[in-house]
Every structure is written in C-alpha cells, then in structure tokens.
mmCIF file of C-alpha atoms in Angstrom:
data_model
loop_
_atom_site.group_PDB
_atom_site.id
_atom_site.type_symbol
_atom_site.label_atom_id
_atom_site.label_comp_id
_atom_site.label_asym_id
_atom_site.label_seq_id
_atom_site.Cartn_x
_atom_site.Cartn_y
_atom_site.Cartn_z
ATOM 1 C CA MET A 1 0.000 0.000 0.000
ATOM 2 C CA ALA A 2 1.581 3.253 -1.076
ATOM 3 C CA PHE A 3 0.767 6.607 0.453
ATOM 4 C CA LYS A 4 -1.086 8.951 -1.871
ATOM 5 C CA THR A 5 1.268 11.790 -2.544
ATOM 6 C CA ASP A 6 0.939 15.506 -2.892
ATOM 7 C CA LYS A 7 3.567 18.128 -3.663
ATOM 8 C CA HIS A 8 2.954 19.882 -0.325
ATOM 9 C CA LEU A 9 3.879 16.908 1.880
ATOM 10 C CA GLY A 10 7.534 17.796 2.477
ATOM 11 C CA SER A 11 7.213 20.807 4.763
ATOM 12 C CA ASN A 12 4.002 19.583 6.376
ATOM 13 C CA SER A 13 5.545 16.251 7.397
ATOM 14 C CA ALA A 14 8.006 17.813 9.808
ATOM 15 C CA THR A 15 5.212 19.905 11.274
ATOM 16 C CA ALA A 16 3.040 16.806 11.717
ATOM 17 C CA VAL A 17 5.834 14.914 13.498
ATOM 18 C CA LEU A 18 6.553 17.839 15.802
ATOM 19 C CA TYR A 19 2.837 18.300 16.491
ATOM 20 C CA SER A 20 2.434 14.616 17.383
ATOM 21 C CA ILE A 21 5.381 14.758 19.757
ATOM 22 C CA ALA A 22 4.008 17.928 21.342
ATOM 23 C CA VAL A 23 0.610 16.291 21.875
ATOM 24 C CA VAL A 24 2.222 13.301 23.596
ATOM 25 C CA VAL A 25 4.346 15.536 25.832
ATOM 26 C CA VAL A 26 1.399 17.765 26.752
ATOM 27 C CA LEU A 27 -0.830 14.797 27.511
ATOM 28 C CA TYR A 28 1.886 13.156 29.589
ATOM 29 C CA PHE A 29 2.618 16.232 31.720
ATOM 30 C CA ALA A 30 -0.895 17.697 31.789
ATOM 31 C CA GLY A 31 -1.194 17.367 35.545
ATOM 32 C CA PRO A 32 -3.651 15.610 37.806
ATOM 33 C CA ARG A 33 -6.319 13.422 36.284
ATOM 34 C CA PRO A 34 -9.600 12.209 37.654
ATOM 35 C CA ALA A 35 -9.459 8.793 39.299
ATOM 36 C CA ILE A 36 -9.665 6.447 36.346
ATOM 37 C CA SER A 37 -8.166 3.083 35.603
ATOM 38 C CA GLY A 38 -5.166 2.580 33.373
ATOM 39 C CA ASP A 39 -1.932 4.333 32.572
ATOM 40 C CA PRO A 40 -2.341 7.614 30.637
ATOM 41 C CA GLN A 41 0.623 6.754 28.411
ATOM 42 C CA ALA A 42 -0.941 3.390 27.559
ATOM 43 C CA ARG A 43 -4.179 5.160 26.575
ATOM 44 C CA ILE A 44 -2.258 7.567 24.345
ATOM 45 C CA LEU A 45 -0.504 4.648 22.628
ATOM 46 C CA ALA A 46 -3.757 2.729 22.146
ATOM 47 C CA ALA A 47 -5.551 5.785 20.758
ATOM 48 C CA GLU A 48 -2.701 6.647 18.372
ATOM 49 C CA LEU A 49 -2.673 3.087 17.004
ATOM 50 C CA LEU A 50 -6.420 3.253 16.331
ATOM 51 C CA ILE A 51 -6.187 6.686 14.717
ATOM 52 C CA VAL A 52 -3.372 5.690 12.357
ATOM 53 C CA ARG A 53 -5.184 2.531 11.270
ATOM 54 C CA ALA A 54 -8.379 4.509 10.641
ATOM 55 C CA ASP A 55 -6.476 7.198 8.725
ATOM 56 C CA LEU A 56 -4.829 4.578 6.512
ATOM 57 C CA SER A 57 -8.178 2.910 5.880
ATOM 58 C CA ARG A 58 -9.793 6.206 4.986
ATOM 59 C CA LEU A 59 -6.900 7.260 2.765
ATOM 60 C CA HIS A 60 -7.096 4.035 0.774
ATOM 61 C CA GLY A 61 -10.859 3.601 0.877
ATOM 62 C CA ASP A 62 -13.277 3.703 -2.014
ATOM 63 C CA THR A 63 -14.445 7.258 -1.398
ATOM 64 C CA PRO A 64 -12.348 9.863 -3.211
ATOM 65 C CA LEU A 65 -11.033 12.544 -0.875
ATOM 66 C CA PRO A 66 -10.332 16.217 -1.543
ATOM 67 C CA PRO A 67 -6.617 17.065 -1.840
ATOM 68 C CA ALA A 68 -6.630 18.866 1.524
ATOM 69 C CA HIS A 69 -7.912 15.697 3.229
ATOM 70 C CA VAL A 70 -5.256 13.585 1.521
ATOM 71 C CA ARG A 71 -2.562 16.002 2.688
ATOM 72 C CA GLY A 72 -3.945 16.073 6.214
ATOM 73 C CA LEU A 73 -4.209 12.300 6.480
ATOM 74 C CA ASN A 74 -0.718 11.777 5.069
ATOM 75 C CA ASP A 75 0.699 14.339 7.495
ATOM 76 C CA ARG A 76 -1.055 12.810 10.483
ATOM 77 C CA ILE A 77 0.046 9.283 9.495
ATOM 78 C CA LYS A 78 3.656 10.382 9.089
ATOM 79 C CA GLY A 79 3.553 12.226 12.402
ATOM 80 C CA ALA A 80 2.109 9.231 14.222
ATOM 81 C CA LEU A 81 4.571 6.822 12.629
ATOM 82 C CA GLY A 82 7.320 9.096 13.906
ATOM 83 C CA VAL A 83 6.150 8.904 17.524
ATOM 84 C CA LEU A 84 4.574 5.413 17.730
ATOM 85 C CA PRO A 85 7.869 3.483 17.957
ATOM 86 C CA TRP A 86 8.863 5.643 20.933
ATOM 87 C CA LEU A 87 5.467 5.091 22.587
ATOM 88 C CA LEU A 88 5.763 1.335 22.027
ATOM 89 C CA ARG A 89 9.212 1.280 23.615
ATOM 90 C CA GLN A 90 7.870 3.297 26.558
ATOM 91 C CA ALA A 91 5.165 0.621 26.901
ATOM 92 C CA ASP A 92 7.870 -2.078 27.100
ATOM 93 C CA ASP A 93 7.080 -3.352 23.611
ATOM 94 C CA PRO A 94 10.362 -2.964 21.706
ATOM 95 C CA THR A 95 9.346 -5.855 19.460
ATOM 96 C CA GLY A 96 6.220 -3.940 18.414
ATOM 97 C CA ALA A 97 8.317 -0.829 17.792
ATOM 98 C CA ASP A 98 10.719 -2.790 15.607
ATOM 99 C CA GLN A 99 7.841 -4.427 13.725
ATOM 100 C CA LEU A 100 6.234 -1.056 13.046
ATOM 101 C CA VAL A 101 9.469 0.466 11.796
ATOM 102 C CA SER A 102 10.321 -2.488 9.564
ATOM 103 C CA THR A 103 6.824 -3.105 8.147
ATOM 104 C CA ALA A 104 6.365 -2.454 4.460
ATOM 105 C CA LYS A 105 3.745 0.189 3.762
ATOM 106 C CA ASP A 106 1.481 -2.320 2.019
ATOM 107 C CA SER A 107 1.108 -4.404 5.210
ATOM 108 C CA LEU A 108 1.023 -1.551 7.726
ATOM 109 C CA ILE A 109 -2.690 -1.985 8.509
ATOM 110 C CA VAL A 110 -2.085 -5.661 9.401
ATOM 111 C CA THR A 111 0.791 -4.745 11.732
ATOM 112 C CA LEU A 112 -1.308 -2.015 13.331
ATOM 113 C CA ALA A 113 -4.164 -4.500 13.900
ATOM 114 C CA ARG A 114 -1.766 -6.820 15.772
ATOM 115 C CA LEU A 115 -0.451 -3.930 17.857
ATOM 116 C CA ILE A 116 -4.004 -2.773 18.640
ATOM 117 C CA LYS A 117 -4.790 -6.250 20.016
ATOM 118 C CA ARG A 118 -1.694 -6.050 22.251
ATOM 119 C CA HIS A 119 -2.468 -2.485 23.347
ATOM 120 C CA PRO A 120 -6.263 -2.170 23.592
ATOM 121 C CA LEU A 121 -7.859 1.158 24.380
ATOM 122 C CA ASP A 122 -9.489 1.271 27.821
ATOM 123 C CA LEU A 123 -12.605 3.336 27.107
ATOM 124 C CA THR A 124 -13.519 3.712 30.776
ATOM 125 C CA ALA A 125 -11.068 6.618 30.892
ATOM 126 C CA TYR A 126 -13.307 8.557 28.500
ATOM 127 C CA ASN A 127 -16.488 8.291 30.541
ATOM 128 C CA PRO A 128 -17.747 11.872 30.970
ATOM 129 C CA ALA A 129 -18.846 11.024 34.524
ATOM 130 C CA HIS A 130 -15.146 11.147 35.512
ATOM 131 C CA LEU A 131 -14.720 14.767 34.406
ATOM 132 C CA SER A 132 -15.048 17.841 36.554
ATOM 133 C CA ALA A 133 -16.888 20.901 35.228
ATOM 134 C CA SER A 134 -13.593 22.640 34.429
ATOM 135 C CA GLN A 135 -12.304 19.568 32.566
ATOM 136 C CA ARG A 136 -15.528 19.481 30.514
ATOM 137 C CA ARG A 137 -15.112 23.164 29.600
ATOM 138 C CA GLU A 138 -11.476 22.553 28.677
ATOM 139 C CA SER A 139 -12.377 19.546 26.534
ATOM 140 C CA PHE A 140 -15.020 21.580 24.660
ATOM 141 C CA ALA A 141 -12.474 24.367 24.099
ATOM 142 C CA ILE A 142 -9.906 21.871 22.768
ATOM 143 C CA HIS A 143 -12.536 20.324 20.498
ATOM 144 C CA ASP A 144 -13.590 23.731 19.175
ATOM 145 C CA ALA A 145 -9.978 24.801 18.558
ATOM 146 C CA TYR A 146 -8.546 21.609 17.042
ATOM 147 C CA CYS A 147 -11.285 19.175 16.046
ATOM 148 C CA ALA A 148 -14.473 20.963 15.062
ATOM 149 C CA ASN A 149 -13.271 22.203 11.665
ATOM 150 C CA CYS A 150 -12.850 18.653 10.408
ATOM 151 C CA HIS A 151 -15.155 16.577 12.583
ATOM 152 C CA ASP A 152 -18.242 18.750 13.013
ATOM 153 C CA ASP A 153 -20.677 18.992 10.134
ATOM 154 C CA ALA A 154 -19.270 21.727 7.948
ATOM 155 C CA GLY A 155 -21.855 21.422 5.215
ATOM 156 C CA PRO A 156 -23.110 18.929 2.691
ATOM 157 C CA GLY A 157 -21.478 15.549 2.430
ATOM 158 C CA ASP A 158 -18.610 15.565 4.935
ATOM 159 C CA THR A 159 -19.215 15.225 8.664
#
C-alpha cells in the first residue's frame, strides 16, 4: 500500500511529526487526572494506534477525498509513525516498535491490527462522569480549537 502523494507533503511532514510529539508531551505532563483506571501513556498509545489505522483505511478507501484531506491524512500518518515506535518502547514493547518500523507500507494496517490487540484502548477513561466541570469546559475548548473544523458537520457531504 503506497501513500497517496501531494507536492505539499515535504514541509508539512516535519510539522506533523513535531505536532504529534508535542501532543504526547502535553498529555503526559498535563497534571492531575480524575481517578480512572489505566496508565495515561498506555491510553495515548492505544488511541494513536487506532487513529493511524483509521487514517490509513480512509486514505485508501473507495471514497475519493479532496486534496486537503489527503494532505492532512498523510501528514497525520507520518507524524504518528514518527512517535509510535517511541510510545511502544515506553510501553515495554520494543518488538512492536521494531515491527512497526520495519513493516512495508502495504502491510502496515495488518501490523497495526496486531499492535491494537496487544495495546487495547481502555474506554472507561473517557467516561464523561469522571470529568469535573472545568475539565468538561477545557475539553469543549480543545474540540472547538482543534477538532471541530474537520469533525463537526461543515456542510453537505462531509461530517
């Protein structure tokens, strides 16, 4: 499986890698959390694995995507693939890190599926009942600033 390419990928790739690293660092040092089960770093790893697999599936799906979506998906995939080996090593899975690094692009989804089984996402951490009022406000602000433009319904055809 080859990545779809675009002439703008070069400069955006470095930005995507740096952004992914920044997200991991911010999430790791973000301070006290509500009492929830599981290690925050393990949740970050599990979520990143799921996101990359979904991005790859969407990028190579049957529905044609606008060039901006292709660029965004490619950038996010490259950023995640830059940080995932480190996250896997932090989770005491150097074998998984090595597998991810050495996997050919055409079998990346299969490798990600195996890693997702080894590092499942504990969804109990995302139960809104665990959040304080200030954490809810902060989560809405983060969503509005970083997620809403792509994930909220912006018009016909693309939610």
